[in-house]
Coordinates of N, CA, C and O in Angstrom, one line a residue:
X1 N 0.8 -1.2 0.0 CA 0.0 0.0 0.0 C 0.9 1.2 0.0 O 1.9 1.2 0.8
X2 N 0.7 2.3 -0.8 CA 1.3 3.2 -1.3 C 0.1 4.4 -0.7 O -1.0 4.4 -1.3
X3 N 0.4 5.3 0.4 CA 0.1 6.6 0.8 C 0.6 7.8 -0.8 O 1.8 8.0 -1.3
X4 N -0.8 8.7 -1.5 CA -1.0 9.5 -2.3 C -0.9 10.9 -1.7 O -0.1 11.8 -1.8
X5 N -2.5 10.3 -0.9 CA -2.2 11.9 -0.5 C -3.4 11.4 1.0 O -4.0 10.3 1.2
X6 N -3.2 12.8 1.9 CA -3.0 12.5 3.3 C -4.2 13.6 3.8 O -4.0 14.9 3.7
X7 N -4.8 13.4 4.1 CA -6.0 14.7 5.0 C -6.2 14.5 6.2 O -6.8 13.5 6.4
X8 N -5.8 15.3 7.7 CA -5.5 15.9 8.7 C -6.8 16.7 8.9 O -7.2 17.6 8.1
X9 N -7.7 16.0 10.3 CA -8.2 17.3 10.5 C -9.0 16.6 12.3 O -9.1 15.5 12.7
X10 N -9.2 17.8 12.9 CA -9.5 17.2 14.5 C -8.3 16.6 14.7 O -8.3 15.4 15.0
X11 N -7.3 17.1 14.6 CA -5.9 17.1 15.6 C -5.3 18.2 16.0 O -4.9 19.0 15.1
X12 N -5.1 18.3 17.3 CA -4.0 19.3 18.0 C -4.7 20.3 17.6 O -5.8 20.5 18.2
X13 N -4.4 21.2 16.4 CA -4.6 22.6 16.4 C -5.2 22.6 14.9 O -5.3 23.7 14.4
X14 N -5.5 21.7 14.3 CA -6.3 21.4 13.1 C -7.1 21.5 13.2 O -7.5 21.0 14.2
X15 N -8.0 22.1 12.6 CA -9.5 22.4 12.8 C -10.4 21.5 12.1 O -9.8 20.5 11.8
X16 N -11.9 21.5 11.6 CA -12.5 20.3 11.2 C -12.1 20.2 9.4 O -12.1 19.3 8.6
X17 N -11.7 21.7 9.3 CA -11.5 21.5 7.5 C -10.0 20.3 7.4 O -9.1 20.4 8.2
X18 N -10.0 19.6 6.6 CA -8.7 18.8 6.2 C -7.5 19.7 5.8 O -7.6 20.4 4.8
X19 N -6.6 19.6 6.3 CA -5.0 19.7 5.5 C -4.8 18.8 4.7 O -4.9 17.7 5.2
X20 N -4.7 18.7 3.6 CA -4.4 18.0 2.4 C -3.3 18.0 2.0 O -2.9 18.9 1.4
X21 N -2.7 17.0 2.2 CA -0.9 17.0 1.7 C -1.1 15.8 0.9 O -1.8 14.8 1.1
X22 N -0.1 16.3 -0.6 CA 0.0 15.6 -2.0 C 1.2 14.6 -1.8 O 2.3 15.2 -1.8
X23 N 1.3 13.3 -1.5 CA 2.3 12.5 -1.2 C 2.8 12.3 -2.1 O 3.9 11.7 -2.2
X24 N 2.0 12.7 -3.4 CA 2.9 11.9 -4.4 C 3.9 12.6 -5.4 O 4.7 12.2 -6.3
X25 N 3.7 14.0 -4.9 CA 5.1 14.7 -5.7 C 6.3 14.7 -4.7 O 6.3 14.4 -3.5
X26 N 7.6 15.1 -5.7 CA 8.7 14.7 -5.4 C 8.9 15.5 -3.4 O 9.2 14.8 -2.4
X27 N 8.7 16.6 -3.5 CA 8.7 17.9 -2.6 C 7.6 18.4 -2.2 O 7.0 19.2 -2.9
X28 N 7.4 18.0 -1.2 CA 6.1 19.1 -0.3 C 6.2 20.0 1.1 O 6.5 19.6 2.2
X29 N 6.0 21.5 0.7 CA 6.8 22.3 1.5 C 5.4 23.0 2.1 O 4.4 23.4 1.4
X30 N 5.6 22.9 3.9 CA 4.7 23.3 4.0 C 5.1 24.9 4.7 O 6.1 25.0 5.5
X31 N 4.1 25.8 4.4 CA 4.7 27.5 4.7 C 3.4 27.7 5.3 O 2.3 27.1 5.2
X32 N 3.7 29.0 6.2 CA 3.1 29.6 7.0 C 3.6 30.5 8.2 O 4.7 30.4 8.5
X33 N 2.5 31.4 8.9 CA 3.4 32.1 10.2 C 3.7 31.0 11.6 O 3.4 29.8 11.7
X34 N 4.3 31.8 12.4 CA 4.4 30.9 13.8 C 2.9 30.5 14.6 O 1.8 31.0 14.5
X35 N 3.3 29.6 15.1 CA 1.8 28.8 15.6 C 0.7 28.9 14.8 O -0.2 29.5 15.2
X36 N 0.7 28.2 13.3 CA -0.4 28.3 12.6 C -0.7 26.1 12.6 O -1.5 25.4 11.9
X37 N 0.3 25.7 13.6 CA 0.0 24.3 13.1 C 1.0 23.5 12.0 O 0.6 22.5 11.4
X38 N 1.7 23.9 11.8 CA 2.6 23.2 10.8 C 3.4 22.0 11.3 O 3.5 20.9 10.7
X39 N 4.1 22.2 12.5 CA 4.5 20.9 13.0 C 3.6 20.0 13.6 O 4.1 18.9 14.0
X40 N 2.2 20.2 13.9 CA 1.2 19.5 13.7 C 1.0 18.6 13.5 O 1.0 17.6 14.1
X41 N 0.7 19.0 12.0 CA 0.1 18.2 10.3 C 1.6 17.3 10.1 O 1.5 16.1 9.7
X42 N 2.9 17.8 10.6 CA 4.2 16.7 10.3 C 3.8 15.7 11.6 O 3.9 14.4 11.3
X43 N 3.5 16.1 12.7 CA 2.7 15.2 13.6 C 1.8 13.9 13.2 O 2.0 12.7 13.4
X44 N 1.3 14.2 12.8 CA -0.5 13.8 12.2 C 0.6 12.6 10.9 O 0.7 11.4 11.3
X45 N 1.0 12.9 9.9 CA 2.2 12.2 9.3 C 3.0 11.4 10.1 O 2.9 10.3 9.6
X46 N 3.6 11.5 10.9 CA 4.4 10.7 11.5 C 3.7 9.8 12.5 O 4.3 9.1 13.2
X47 N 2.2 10.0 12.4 CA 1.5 8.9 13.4 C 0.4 8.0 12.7 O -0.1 7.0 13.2
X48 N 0.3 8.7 11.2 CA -0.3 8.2 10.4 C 0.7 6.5 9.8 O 0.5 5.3 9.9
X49 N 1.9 7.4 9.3 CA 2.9 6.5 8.8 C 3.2 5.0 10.1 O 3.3 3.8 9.8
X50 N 3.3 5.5 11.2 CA 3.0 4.2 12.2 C 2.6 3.6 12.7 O 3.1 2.7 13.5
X51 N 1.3 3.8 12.3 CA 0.0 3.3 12.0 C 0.3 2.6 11.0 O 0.4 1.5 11.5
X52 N 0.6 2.5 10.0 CA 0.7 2.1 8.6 C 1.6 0.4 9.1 O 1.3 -0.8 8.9
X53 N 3.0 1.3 9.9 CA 3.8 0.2 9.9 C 3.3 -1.1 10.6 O 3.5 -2.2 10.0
X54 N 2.5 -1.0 12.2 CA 1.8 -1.9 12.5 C 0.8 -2.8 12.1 O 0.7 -3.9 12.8
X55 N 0.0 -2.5 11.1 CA -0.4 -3.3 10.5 C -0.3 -3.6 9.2 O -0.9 -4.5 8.8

């Protein structure tokens, strides 16, 4: 199973709309001001992905 793309939303400081990150381009850069949630959404990724690995 190959992760495309990734939608985040009801975590931490995510609100109910989704963050949508495109997994499948080479580079995804995510921008914004201080405390808008950005290490977050890399949160939300890094618990999705380990989730992944356990099963």
């Amino acid at each position: 199973m190959k992760f495309t793309h990734l939608g985040i939303s009801h975590f931490r400081s995510i609100g109910e709309t989704p963050v949508i990150i495109d997994l499948s381009k080479k580079i995804t850069i995510l921008v914004g001001q201080n405390d808008c949630g950005k290490s977050n959404v890399l949160r939300g990724l890094e618990l999705s992905l380990r989730y992944k690995e356990e099963r």
